[in-house]
Structures are given as C-alpha cells and as structure tokens.
mmCIF file of N, CA and C in Angstrom:
data_model
loop_
_atom_site.group_PDB
_atom_site.id
_atom_site.type_symbol
_atom_site.label_atom_id
_atom_site.label_comp_id
_atom_site.label_asym_id
_atom_site.label_seq_id
_atom_site.Cartn_x
_atom_site.Cartn_y
_atom_site.Cartn_z
ATOM 1 N N UNK T 1 -50.476 -67.754 -28.274
ATOM 2 C CA UNK T 1 -49.628 -66.803 -28.943
ATOM 3 C C UNK T 1 -50.253 -65.416 -28.934
ATOM 4 N N UNK T 2 -51.552 -65.338 -29.184
ATOM 5 C CA UNK T 2 -52.214 -64.036 -29.244
ATOM 6 C C UNK T 2 -52.133 -63.304 -27.908
ATOM 7 N N UNK T 3 -52.217 -64.052 -26.813
ATOM 8 C CA UNK T 3 -52.121 -63.432 -25.495
ATOM 9 C C UNK T 3 -50.731 -62.836 -25.280
ATOM 10 N N UNK T 4 -49.692 -63.545 -25.693
ATOM 11 C CA UNK T 4 -48.326 -63.029 -25.586
ATOM 12 C C UNK T 4 -48.144 -61.816 -26.485
ATOM 13 N N UNK T 5 -48.653 -61.876 -27.703
ATOM 14 C CA UNK T 5 -48.565 -60.760 -28.643
ATOM 15 C C UNK T 5 -49.228 -59.515 -28.068
ATOM 16 N N UNK T 6 -50.444 -59.654 -27.560
ATOM 17 C CA UNK T 6 -51.165 -58.514 -26.986
ATOM 18 C C UNK T 6 -50.404 -57.925 -25.804
ATOM 19 N N UNK T 7 -49.866 -58.791 -24.955
ATOM 20 C CA UNK T 7 -49.127 -58.314 -23.790
ATOM 21 C C UNK T 7 -47.893 -57.521 -24.236
ATOM 22 N N UNK T 8 -47.143 -58.039 -25.200
ATOM 23 C CA UNK T 8 -45.942 -57.351 -25.671
ATOM 24 C C UNK T 8 -46.288 -56.024 -26.335
ATOM 25 N N UNK T 9 -47.357 -55.978 -27.084
ATOM 26 C CA UNK T 9 -47.792 -54.713 -27.691
ATOM 27 C C UNK T 9 -48.168 -53.716 -26.610
ATOM 28 N N UNK T 10 -48.887 -54.183 -25.605
ATOM 29 C CA UNK T 10 -49.294 -53.329 -24.496
ATOM 30 C C UNK T 10 -48.076 -52.801 -23.735
ATOM 31 N N UNK T 11 -47.039 -53.592 -23.643
ATOM 32 C CA UNK T 11 -45.826 -53.199 -22.929
ATOM 33 C C UNK T 11 -45.061 -52.102 -23.662
ATOM 34 N N UNK T 12 -45.196 -52.060 -24.983
ATOM 35 C CA UNK T 12 -44.431 -51.083 -25.757
ATOM 36 C C UNK T 12 -43.018 -51.581 -25.956
ATOM 37 N N UNK T 13 -42.136 -51.199 -25.078
ATOM 38 C CA UNK T 13 -40.760 -51.690 -25.123
ATOM 39 C C UNK T 13 -40.670 -52.994 -24.359
ATOM 40 N N UNK T 14 -39.999 -53.959 -24.961
ATOM 41 C CA UNK T 14 -39.705 -55.215 -24.272
ATOM 42 C C UNK T 14 -38.224 -55.504 -24.501
ATOM 43 N N UNK T 15 -37.698 -56.453 -23.774
ATOM 44 C CA UNK T 15 -36.263 -56.707 -23.804
ATOM 45 C C UNK T 15 -35.988 -58.114 -24.297
ATOM 46 N N UNK T 16 -35.086 -58.212 -25.269
ATOM 47 C CA UNK T 16 -34.712 -59.477 -25.878
ATOM 48 C C UNK T 16 -33.349 -59.895 -25.352
ATOM 49 N N UNK T 17 -33.260 -61.126 -24.865
ATOM 50 C CA UNK T 17 -31.988 -61.671 -24.395
ATOM 51 C C UNK T 17 -31.502 -62.746 -25.358
ATOM 52 N N UNK T 18 -30.237 -62.620 -25.741
ATOM 53 C CA UNK T 18 -29.549 -63.607 -26.562
ATOM 54 C C UNK T 18 -28.261 -63.966 -25.827
ATOM 55 N N UNK T 19 -27.455 -64.821 -26.450
ATOM 56 C CA UNK T 19 -26.143 -65.106 -25.872
ATOM 57 C C UNK T 19 -25.069 -64.896 -26.922
ATOM 58 N N UNK T 20 -23.931 -64.443 -26.437
ATOM 59 C CA UNK T 20 -22.745 -64.290 -27.271
ATOM 60 C C UNK T 20 -21.652 -65.073 -26.558
ATOM 61 N N UNK T 21 -21.379 -66.277 -27.064
ATOM 62 C CA UNK T 21 -20.495 -67.178 -26.332
ATOM 63 C C UNK T 21 -21.174 -67.576 -25.035
ATOM 64 N N UNK T 22 -20.533 -67.256 -23.912
ATOM 65 C CA UNK T 22 -21.151 -67.562 -22.621
ATOM 66 C C UNK T 22 -21.691 -66.307 -21.926
ATOM 67 N N UNK T 23 -21.779 -65.188 -22.671
ATOM 68 C CA UNK T 23 -22.228 -63.922 -22.097
ATOM 69 C C UNK T 23 -23.653 -63.582 -22.551
ATOM 70 N N UNK T 24 -24.592 -63.415 -21.610
ATOM 71 C CA UNK T 24 -25.934 -62.959 -21.995
ATOM 72 C C UNK T 24 -25.868 -61.530 -22.533
ATOM 73 N N UNK T 25 -26.735 -61.227 -23.489
ATOM 74 C CA UNK T 25 -26.850 -59.874 -24.055
ATOM 75 C C UNK T 25 -28.331 -59.512 -24.075
ATOM 76 N N UNK T 26 -28.661 -58.346 -23.559
ATOM 77 C CA UNK T 26 -30.051 -57.896 -23.488
ATOM 78 C C UNK T 26 -30.142 -56.515 -24.124
ATOM 79 N N UNK T 27 -31.206 -56.313 -24.913
ATOM 80 C CA UNK T 27 -31.425 -55.013 -25.527
ATOM 81 C C UNK T 27 -32.907 -54.768 -25.732
ATOM 82 N N UNK T 28 -33.305 -53.471 -25.822
ATOM 83 C CA UNK T 28 -34.722 -53.152 -26.000
ATOM 84 C C UNK T 28 -35.181 -53.383 -27.434
ATOM 85 N N UNK T 29 -36.391 -53.865 -27.552
ATOM 86 C CA UNK T 29 -37.071 -54.044 -28.838
ATOM 87 C C UNK T 29 -38.473 -53.460 -28.687
ATOM 88 N N UNK T 30 -39.163 -53.279 -29.778
ATOM 89 C CA UNK T 30 -40.515 -52.757 -29.692
ATOM 90 C C UNK T 30 -41.442 -53.277 -30.779
ATOM 91 N N UNK T 31 -40.882 -53.867 -31.829
ATOM 92 C CA UNK T 31 -41.695 -54.330 -32.950
ATOM 93 C C UNK T 31 -41.993 -55.813 -32.814
ATOM 94 N N UNK T 32 -43.272 -56.120 -32.745
ATOM 95 C CA UNK T 32 -43.735 -57.498 -32.652
ATOM 96 C C UNK T 32 -45.030 -57.597 -33.454
ATOM 97 N N UNK T 33 -45.218 -58.719 -34.133
ATOM 98 C CA UNK T 33 -46.436 -58.922 -34.911
ATOM 99 C C UNK T 33 -46.678 -60.406 -35.086
ATOM 100 N N UNK T 34 -47.836 -60.718 -35.669
ATOM 101 C CA UNK T 34 -48.238 -62.114 -35.895
ATOM 102 C C UNK T 34 -48.436 -62.339 -37.384
ATOM 103 N N UNK T 35 -47.996 -63.496 -37.849
ATOM 104 C CA UNK T 35 -48.241 -63.908 -39.226
ATOM 105 C C UNK T 35 -48.351 -65.426 -39.236
ATOM 106 N N UNK T 36 -49.357 -65.929 -39.914
ATOM 107 C CA UNK T 36 -49.602 -67.373 -40.015
ATOM 108 C C UNK T 36 -49.617 -68.042 -38.639
ATOM 109 N N UNK T 37 -50.143 -67.332 -37.653
ATOM 110 C CA UNK T 37 -50.243 -67.881 -36.306
ATOM 111 C C UNK T 37 -48.936 -67.943 -35.537
ATOM 112 N N UNK T 38 -47.916 -67.237 -36.024
ATOM 113 C CA UNK T 38 -46.606 -67.250 -35.365
ATOM 114 C C UNK T 38 -46.263 -65.856 -34.846
ATOM 115 N N UNK T 39 -45.527 -65.818 -33.745
ATOM 116 C CA UNK T 39 -45.064 -64.581 -33.135
ATOM 117 C C UNK T 39 -43.741 -64.168 -33.771
ATOM 118 N N UNK T 40 -43.688 -62.930 -34.295
ATOM 119 C CA UNK T 40 -42.519 -62.411 -34.993
ATOM 120 C C UNK T 40 -41.920 -61.212 -34.276
ATOM 121 N N UNK T 41 -40.598 -61.061 -34.427
ATOM 122 C CA UNK T 41 -39.890 -59.859 -34.015
ATOM 123 C C UNK T 41 -39.123 -59.334 -35.220
ATOM 124 N N UNK T 42 -38.669 -58.088 -35.125
ATOM 125 C CA UNK T 42 -38.003 -57.421 -36.240
ATOM 126 C C UNK T 42 -36.634 -56.930 -35.788
ATOM 127 N N UNK T 43 -35.662 -57.032 -36.680
ATOM 128 C CA UNK T 43 -34.330 -56.487 -36.387
ATOM 129 C C UNK T 43 -33.614 -56.154 -37.687
ATOM 130 N N UNK T 44 -32.368 -55.801 -37.556
ATOM 131 C CA UNK T 44 -31.485 -55.456 -38.663
ATOM 132 C C UNK T 44 -30.444 -56.576 -38.753
ATOM 133 N N UNK T 45 -30.258 -57.143 -39.914
ATOM 134 C CA UNK T 45 -29.369 -58.306 -40.027
ATOM 135 C C UNK T 45 -27.884 -57.979 -39.910
ATOM 136 N N UNK T 46 -27.538 -56.703 -39.714
ATOM 137 C CA UNK T 46 -26.145 -56.342 -39.464
ATOM 138 C C UNK T 46 -25.859 -56.188 -37.972
ATOM 139 N N UNK T 47 -26.887 -56.269 -37.143
ATOM 140 C CA UNK T 47 -26.709 -56.110 -35.697
ATOM 141 C C UNK T 47 -26.174 -57.387 -35.062
ATOM 142 N N UNK T 48 -25.397 -57.245 -33.994
ATOM 143 C CA UNK T 48 -24.918 -58.433 -33.285
ATOM 144 C C UNK T 48 -26.060 -59.341 -32.812
ATOM 145 N N UNK T 49 -27.196 -58.764 -32.408
ATOM 146 C CA UNK T 49 -28.307 -59.601 -31.919
ATOM 147 C C UNK T 49 -28.791 -60.559 -32.998
ATOM 148 N N UNK T 50 -28.849 -60.116 -34.247
ATOM 149 C CA UNK T 50 -29.272 -61.001 -35.337
ATOM 150 C C UNK T 50 -28.290 -62.160 -35.484
ATOM 151 N N UNK T 51 -27.016 -61.841 -35.515
ATOM 152 C CA UNK T 51 -25.998 -62.884 -35.653
ATOM 153 C C UNK T 51 -26.058 -63.863 -34.478
ATOM 154 N N UNK T 52 -26.294 -63.337 -33.279
ATOM 155 C CA UNK T 52 -26.396 -64.191 -32.095
ATOM 156 C C UNK T 52 -27.586 -65.138 -32.208
ATOM 157 N N UNK T 53 -28.722 -64.635 -32.707
ATOM 158 C CA UNK T 53 -29.908 -65.484 -32.842
ATOM 159 C C UNK T 53 -29.726 -66.550 -33.917
ATOM 160 N N UNK T 54 -28.964 -66.246 -34.965
ATOM 161 C CA UNK T 54 -28.690 -67.239 -36.005
ATOM 162 C C UNK T 54 -27.772 -68.329 -35.447
ATOM 163 N N UNK T 55 -26.769 -67.926 -34.685
ATOM 164 C CA UNK T 55 -25.834 -68.896 -34.105
ATOM 165 C C UNK T 55 -26.468 -69.726 -32.998
ATOM 166 N N UNK T 56 -27.287 -69.100 -32.173
ATOM 167 C CA UNK T 56 -27.966 -69.791 -31.078
ATOM 168 C C UNK T 56 -29.396 -69.261 -31.024
ATOM 169 N N UNK T 57 -30.352 -69.990 -31.565
ATOM 170 C CA UNK T 57 -31.724 -69.489 -31.679
ATOM 171 C C UNK T 57 -32.499 -69.413 -30.368
ATOM 172 N N UNK T 58 -31.908 -69.828 -29.260
ATOM 173 C CA UNK T 58 -32.604 -69.756 -27.973
ATOM 174 C C UNK T 58 -32.577 -68.320 -27.460
ATOM 175 N N UNK T 59 -33.771 -67.774 -27.216
ATOM 176 C CA UNK T 59 -33.912 -66.388 -26.762
ATOM 177 C C UNK T 59 -34.950 -66.299 -25.651
ATOM 178 N N UNK T 60 -34.937 -65.169 -24.972
ATOM 179 C CA UNK T 60 -36.014 -64.817 -24.047
ATOM 180 C C UNK T 60 -36.371 -63.364 -24.274
ATOM 181 N N UNK T 61 -37.658 -63.092 -24.103
ATOM 182 C CA UNK T 61 -38.178 -61.730 -24.163
ATOM 183 C C UNK T 61 -38.859 -61.468 -22.833
ATOM 184 N N UNK T 62 -38.699 -60.244 -22.330
ATOM 185 C CA UNK T 62 -39.403 -59.850 -21.119
ATOM 186 C C UNK T 62 -39.900 -58.427 -21.285
ATOM 187 N N UNK T 63 -41.111 -58.199 -20.812
ATOM 188 C CA UNK T 63 -41.696 -56.864 -20.851
ATOM 189 C C UNK T 63 -42.646 -56.694 -19.685
ATOM 190 N N UNK T 64 -42.975 -55.436 -19.380
ATOM 191 C CA UNK T 64 -43.857 -55.140 -18.253
ATOM 192 C C UNK T 64 -44.950 -54.187 -18.716
ATOM 193 N N UNK T 65 -46.178 -54.438 -18.243
ATOM 194 C CA UNK T 65 -47.273 -53.539 -18.601
ATOM 195 C C UNK T 65 -47.515 -52.520 -17.485
ATOM 196 N N UNK T 66 -48.460 -51.620 -17.712
ATOM 197 C CA UNK T 66 -48.750 -50.567 -16.739
ATOM 198 C C UNK T 66 -49.459 -51.078 -15.495
ATOM 199 N N UNK T 67 -49.955 -52.308 -15.521
ATOM 200 C CA UNK T 67 -50.634 -52.894 -14.362
ATOM 201 C C UNK T 67 -49.643 -53.547 -13.399
ATOM 202 N N UNK T 68 -48.364 -53.524 -13.730
ATOM 203 C CA UNK T 68 -47.360 -54.143 -12.879
ATOM 204 C C UNK T 68 -47.177 -55.627 -13.124
ATOM 205 N N UNK T 69 -47.698 -56.119 -14.234
ATOM 206 C CA UNK T 69 -47.482 -57.518 -14.622
ATOM 207 C C UNK T 69 -46.305 -57.567 -15.588
ATOM 208 N N UNK T 70 -45.610 -58.691 -15.615
ATOM 209 C CA UNK T 70 -44.535 -58.860 -16.570
ATOM 210 C C UNK T 70 -44.666 -60.204 -17.262
ATOM 211 N N UNK T 71 -44.068 -60.268 -18.442
ATOM 212 C CA UNK T 71 -44.113 -61.486 -19.244
ATOM 213 C C UNK T 71 -42.692 -61.939 -19.546
ATOM 214 N N UNK T 72 -42.530 -63.235 -19.584
ATOM 215 C CA UNK T 72 -41.284 -63.831 -20.073
ATOM 216 C C UNK T 72 -41.676 -64.816 -21.168
ATOM 217 N N UNK T 73 -41.152 -64.587 -22.362
ATOM 218 C CA UNK T 73 -41.356 -65.503 -23.478
ATOM 219 C C UNK T 73 -40.022 -66.200 -23.725
ATOM 220 N N UNK T 74 -40.027 -67.508 -23.622
ATOM 221 C CA UNK T 74 -38.823 -68.315 -23.788
ATOM 222 C C UNK T 74 -39.024 -69.239 -24.975
ATOM 223 N N UNK T 75 -38.058 -69.289 -25.871
ATOM 224 C CA UNK T 75 -38.206 -70.182 -27.012
ATOM 225 C C UNK T 75 -37.047 -70.094 -27.971
ATOM 226 N N UNK T 76 -37.318 -70.521 -29.185
ATOM 227 C CA UNK T 76 -36.324 -70.499 -30.250
ATOM 228 C C UNK T 76 -36.894 -69.765 -31.452
ATOM 229 N N UNK T 77 -36.037 -69.023 -32.134
ATOM 230 C CA UNK T 77 -36.461 -68.229 -33.287
ATOM 231 C C UNK T 77 -35.751 -68.686 -34.558
ATOM 232 N N UNK T 78 -36.361 -68.325 -35.676
ATOM 233 C CA UNK T 78 -35.793 -68.643 -36.990
ATOM 234 C C UNK T 78 -36.045 -67.464 -37.917
ATOM 235 N N UNK T 79 -35.064 -67.164 -38.761
ATOM 236 C CA UNK T 79 -35.190 -66.083 -39.727
ATOM 237 C C UNK T 79 -36.210 -66.463 -40.804
ATOM 238 N N UNK T 80 -37.001 -65.493 -41.244
ATOM 239 C CA UNK T 80 -37.980 -65.693 -42.311
ATOM 240 C C UNK T 80 -37.755 -64.597 -43.343
ATOM 241 N N UNK T 81 -37.208 -64.947 -44.477
ATOM 242 C CA UNK T 81 -36.812 -63.971 -45.484
ATOM 243 C C UNK T 81 -37.880 -63.714 -46.548
ATOM 244 N N UNK T 82 -39.099 -64.216 -46.325
ATOM 245 C CA UNK T 82 -40.148 -64.040 -47.335
ATOM 246 C C UNK T 82 -40.602 -62.585 -47.437
ATOM 247 N N UNK T 83 -40.766 -62.138 -48.651
ATOM 248 C CA UNK T 83 -41.182 -60.764 -48.929
ATOM 249 C C UNK T 83 -42.535 -60.435 -48.287
ATOM 250 N N UNK T 84 -43.498 -61.355 -48.379
ATOM 251 C CA UNK T 84 -44.839 -61.065 -47.848
ATOM 252 C C UNK T 84 -44.832 -60.851 -46.334
ATOM 253 N N UNK T 85 -43.899 -61.498 -45.642
ATOM 254 C CA UNK T 85 -43.806 -61.317 -44.188
ATOM 255 C C UNK T 85 -43.267 -59.929 -43.883
ATOM 256 N N UNK T 86 -42.282 -59.501 -44.642
ATOM 257 C CA UNK T 86 -41.726 -58.158 -44.447
ATOM 258 C C UNK T 86 -42.768 -57.091 -44.773
ATOM 259 N N UNK T 87 -43.560 -57.318 -45.809
ATOM 260 C CA UNK T 87 -44.631 -56.376 -46.148
ATOM 261 C C UNK T 87 -45.621 -56.265 -44.992
ATOM 262 N N UNK T 88 -45.994 -57.394 -44.436
ATOM 263 C CA UNK T 88 -46.923 -57.380 -43.314
ATOM 264 C C UNK T 88 -46.315 -56.691 -42.098
ATOM 265 N N UNK T 89 -45.039 -56.915 -41.855
ATOM 266 C CA UNK T 89 -44.371 -56.270 -40.723
ATOM 267 C C UNK T 89 -44.463 -54.754 -40.839
ATOM 268 N N UNK T 90 -44.237 -54.230 -42.031
ATOM 269 C CA UNK T 90 -44.321 -52.785 -42.241
ATOM 270 C C UNK T 90 -45.740 -52.262 -42.074
ATOM 271 N N UNK T 91 -46.728 -53.073 -42.410
ATOM 272 C CA UNK T 91 -48.120 -52.689 -42.204
ATOM 273 C C UNK T 91 -48.494 -52.768 -40.728
ATOM 274 N N UNK T 92 -48.038 -53.833 -40.043
ATOM 275 C CA UNK T 92 -48.393 -54.053 -38.638
ATOM 276 C C UNK T 92 -47.717 -53.047 -37.708
ATOM 277 N N UNK T 93 -46.506 -52.621 -38.069
ATOM 278 C CA UNK T 93 -45.742 -51.678 -37.248
ATOM 279 C C UNK T 93 -45.266 -50.555 -38.177
ATOM 280 N N UNK T 94 -46.143 -49.585 -38.482
ATOM 281 C CA UNK T 94 -45.821 -48.548 -39.464
ATOM 282 C C UNK T 94 -44.562 -47.732 -39.158
ATOM 283 N N UNK T 95 -44.194 -47.613 -37.891
ATOM 284 C CA UNK T 95 -42.992 -46.848 -37.546
ATOM 285 C C UNK T 95 -41.731 -47.473 -38.141
ATOM 286 N N UNK T 96 -41.785 -48.755 -38.499
ATOM 287 C CA UNK T 96 -40.629 -49.419 -39.112
ATOM 288 C C UNK T 96 -40.282 -48.827 -40.477
ATOM 289 N N UNK T 97 -41.270 -48.208 -41.137
ATOM 290 C CA UNK T 97 -41.049 -47.668 -42.483
ATOM 291 C C UNK T 97 -40.000 -46.558 -42.494
ATOM 292 N N UNK T 98 -39.789 -45.913 -41.350
ATOM 293 C CA UNK T 98 -38.772 -44.861 -41.285
ATOM 294 C C UNK T 98 -37.367 -45.437 -41.120
ATOM 295 N N UNK T 99 -37.281 -46.743 -40.852
ATOM 296 C CA UNK T 99 -35.991 -47.392 -40.615
ATOM 297 C C UNK T 99 -35.645 -48.386 -41.728
ATOM 298 N N UNK T 100 -36.659 -49.132 -42.183
ATOM 299 C CA UNK T 100 -36.435 -50.239 -43.110
ATOM 300 C C UNK T 100 -37.291 -50.123 -44.358
ATOM 301 N N UNK T 101 -36.840 -50.817 -45.401
ATOM 302 C CA UNK T 101 -37.672 -51.061 -46.572
ATOM 303 C C UNK T 101 -37.463 -52.526 -46.953
ATOM 304 N N UNK T 102 -38.392 -53.054 -47.680
ATOM 305 C CA UNK T 102 -38.365 -54.488 -47.990
ATOM 306 C C UNK T 102 -37.095 -54.902 -48.718
ATOM 307 N N UNK T 103 -36.609 -54.050 -49.594
ATOM 308 C CA UNK T 103 -35.455 -54.416 -50.415
ATOM 309 C C UNK T 103 -34.150 -53.754 -49.973
ATOM 310 N N UNK T 104 -34.063 -53.313 -48.720
ATOM 311 C CA UNK T 104 -32.852 -52.612 -48.282
ATOM 312 C C UNK T 104 -31.681 -53.532 -47.965
ATOM 313 N N UNK T 105 -31.933 -54.848 -47.905
ATOM 314 C CA UNK T 105 -30.871 -55.797 -47.647
ATOM 315 C C UNK T 105 -30.521 -55.989 -46.180
ATOM 316 N N UNK T 106 -31.147 -55.206 -45.279
ATOM 317 C CA UNK T 106 -30.849 -55.340 -43.849
ATOM 318 C C UNK T 106 -32.069 -55.687 -43.004
ATOM 319 N N UNK T 107 -33.248 -55.475 -43.539
ATOM 320 C CA UNK T 107 -34.505 -55.711 -42.812
ATOM 321 C C UNK T 107 -34.670 -57.210 -42.579
ATOM 322 N N UNK T 108 -34.790 -57.601 -41.309
ATOM 323 C CA UNK T 108 -34.914 -59.019 -40.980
ATOM 324 C C UNK T 108 -36.083 -59.247 -40.027
ATOM 325 N N UNK T 109 -36.807 -60.325 -40.263
ATOM 326 C CA UNK T 109 -37.899 -60.735 -39.381
ATOM 327 C C UNK T 109 -37.641 -62.178 -38.954
ATOM 328 N N UNK T 110 -37.865 -62.436 -37.686
ATOM 329 C CA UNK T 110 -37.669 -63.764 -37.123
ATOM 330 C C UNK T 110 -38.930 -64.167 -36.385
ATOM 331 N N UNK T 111 -39.236 -65.457 -36.378
ATOM 332 C CA UNK T 111 -40.420 -65.939 -35.687
ATOM 333 C C UNK T 111 -40.044 -67.021 -34.690
ATOM 334 N N UNK T 112 -40.884 -67.150 -33.682
ATOM 335 C CA UNK T 112 -40.694 -68.206 -32.698
ATOM 336 C C UNK T 112 -41.151 -69.522 -33.300
ATOM 337 N N UNK T 113 -40.254 -70.486 -33.356
ATOM 338 C CA UNK T 113 -40.596 -71.815 -33.850
ATOM 339 C C UNK T 113 -41.256 -72.638 -32.754
ATOM 340 N N UNK T 114 -40.939 -72.303 -31.522
ATOM 341 C CA UNK T 114 -41.561 -72.921 -30.353
ATOM 342 C C UNK T 114 -41.321 -72.004 -29.177
ATOM 343 N N UNK T 115 -42.102 -72.188 -28.145
ATOM 344 C CA UNK T 115 -41.873 -71.356 -26.971
ATOM 345 C C UNK T 115 -43.009 -71.404 -25.983
ATOM 346 N N UNK T 116 -42.722 -70.856 -24.820
ATOM 347 C CA UNK T 116 -43.717 -70.707 -23.771
ATOM 348 C C UNK T 116 -43.672 -69.274 -23.262
ATOM 349 N N UNK T 117 -44.757 -68.858 -22.672
ATOM 350 C CA UNK T 117 -44.838 -67.527 -22.079
ATOM 351 C C UNK T 117 -45.362 -67.671 -20.661
ATOM 352 N N UNK T 118 -44.850 -66.847 -19.776
ATOM 353 C CA UNK T 118 -45.330 -66.794 -18.403
ATOM 354 C C UNK T 118 -45.628 -65.344 -18.063
ATOM 355 N N UNK T 119 -46.848 -65.099 -17.601
ATOM 356 C CA UNK T 119 -47.245 -63.778 -17.126
ATOM 357 C C UNK T 119 -47.256 -63.835 -15.610
ATOM 358 N N UNK T 120 -46.544 -62.898 -14.992
ATOM 359 C CA UNK T 120 -46.402 -62.883 -13.541
ATOM 360 C C UNK T 120 -46.751 -61.515 -12.977
ATOM 361 N N UNK T 121 -46.990 -61.492 -11.678
ATOM 362 C CA UNK T 121 -47.180 -60.244 -10.939
ATOM 363 C C UNK T 121 -46.868 -60.519 -9.479
ATOM 364 N N UNK T 122 -46.857 -59.463 -8.673
ATOM 365 C CA UNK T 122 -46.616 -59.637 -7.246
ATOM 366 C C UNK T 122 -47.870 -60.071 -6.499
ATOM 367 N N UNK T 123 -49.028 -60.030 -7.173
ATOM 368 C CA UNK T 123 -50.292 -60.288 -6.479
ATOM 369 C C UNK T 123 -51.035 -61.533 -6.934
ATOM 370 N N UNK T 124 -50.527 -62.228 -7.947
ATOM 371 C CA UNK T 124 -51.227 -63.414 -8.455
ATOM 372 C C UNK T 124 -50.216 -64.497 -8.827
ATOM 373 N N UNK T 125 -50.714 -65.717 -8.869
ATOM 374 C CA UNK T 125 -49.865 -66.838 -9.286
ATOM 375 C C UNK T 125 -49.492 -66.672 -10.760
ATOM 376 N N UNK T 126 -48.288 -67.081 -11.144
ATOM 377 C CA UNK T 126 -47.886 -66.998 -12.556
ATOM 378 C C UNK T 126 -48.795 -67.844 -13.454
ATOM 379 N N UNK T 127 -48.988 -67.358 -14.653
ATOM 380 C CA UNK T 127 -49.777 -68.089 -15.662
ATOM 381 C C UNK T 127 -48.826 -68.427 -16.818
ATOM 382 N N UNK T 128 -48.624 -69.719 -17.047
ATOM 383 C CA UNK T 128 -47.725 -70.181 -18.108
ATOM 384 C C UNK T 128 -48.529 -70.853 -19.205
ATOM 385 N N UNK T 129 -48.177 -70.554 -20.454
ATOM 386 C CA UNK T 129 -48.881 -71.151 -21.584
ATOM 387 C C UNK T 129 -47.928 -71.296 -22.767
ATOM 388 N N UNK T 130 -48.246 -72.247 -23.638
ATOM 389 C CA UNK T 130 -47.459 -72.488 -24.835
ATOM 390 C C UNK T 130 -47.803 -71.445 -25.901
ATOM 391 N N UNK T 131 -46.809 -71.033 -26.686
ATOM 392 C CA UNK T 131 -47.088 -70.127 -27.778
ATOM 393 C C UNK T 131 -47.923 -70.799 -28.858
ATOM 394 N N UNK T 132 -47.737 -72.112 -29.034
ATOM 395 C CA UNK T 132 -48.450 -72.824 -30.109
ATOM 396 C C UNK T 132 -49.075 -74.084 -29.597
#
C-alpha cells in the first residue's frame, strides 16, 4: 500500500474511473492519504463520482510520474464517515482545507477495502502487488 501511496503522491494528479450504468466515467483527483494501513481518497458526497462508488464500489486509479512510469490501482472502496479520518485527511492534504471542513456535510473519504496495484513503463516488466 505504501508503494502505491508514494507513487500517487509523486504523480500529483491521478485519474479515478467509476461506472455509471454501463458507461465508464473518469475524472482527475489529487488527494490521497493513508490511515490505519489503508489507502484513502477524498471527494464531495454530492458529486456523481461519490454516488457511483456507493452504487458500485469497483474502481480504478491511474497516474503517471515524471520518470514515465504509470500505476493502475484496481479494487473496491468503501465510505468512512469517522471524524478522526477526516481530521487526518485535512492534515495530510492541507489544500483540502480551502474546499472542505469536517462538519460541512459534503466532505467524504473512501478507502480501498481490497485491491492490487501495477506499476508499468515502456522499459521494464510490470510490477504487480497487493495493496494489503
């Protein structure tokens, strides 16, 4: 998990894929953190992506670093409404404070309940590992 977390942080922007019915939906994300050994992402619970993840928790994340490597994280996510997790998210990603507050009613954090990550490049064999 830590290797995937570091890679996503290094990438800056990464892309989250969900599904809406039978249509894939992809959008940029940037906030990722770790809590209790789990990989977390942040969103707004009024966004379609949040609703899509609640209806179908299967997601993929992809990002690319400056070395020309890319990562694909495939797994399932679950909402975590605990206050302490939201507090940590704001500490781990301070830029979130300009968008969210713990008690705003829209701040949502989700964690991967299971998943795998694959780091690939054009010059080396892919490296696949479990998040947990």
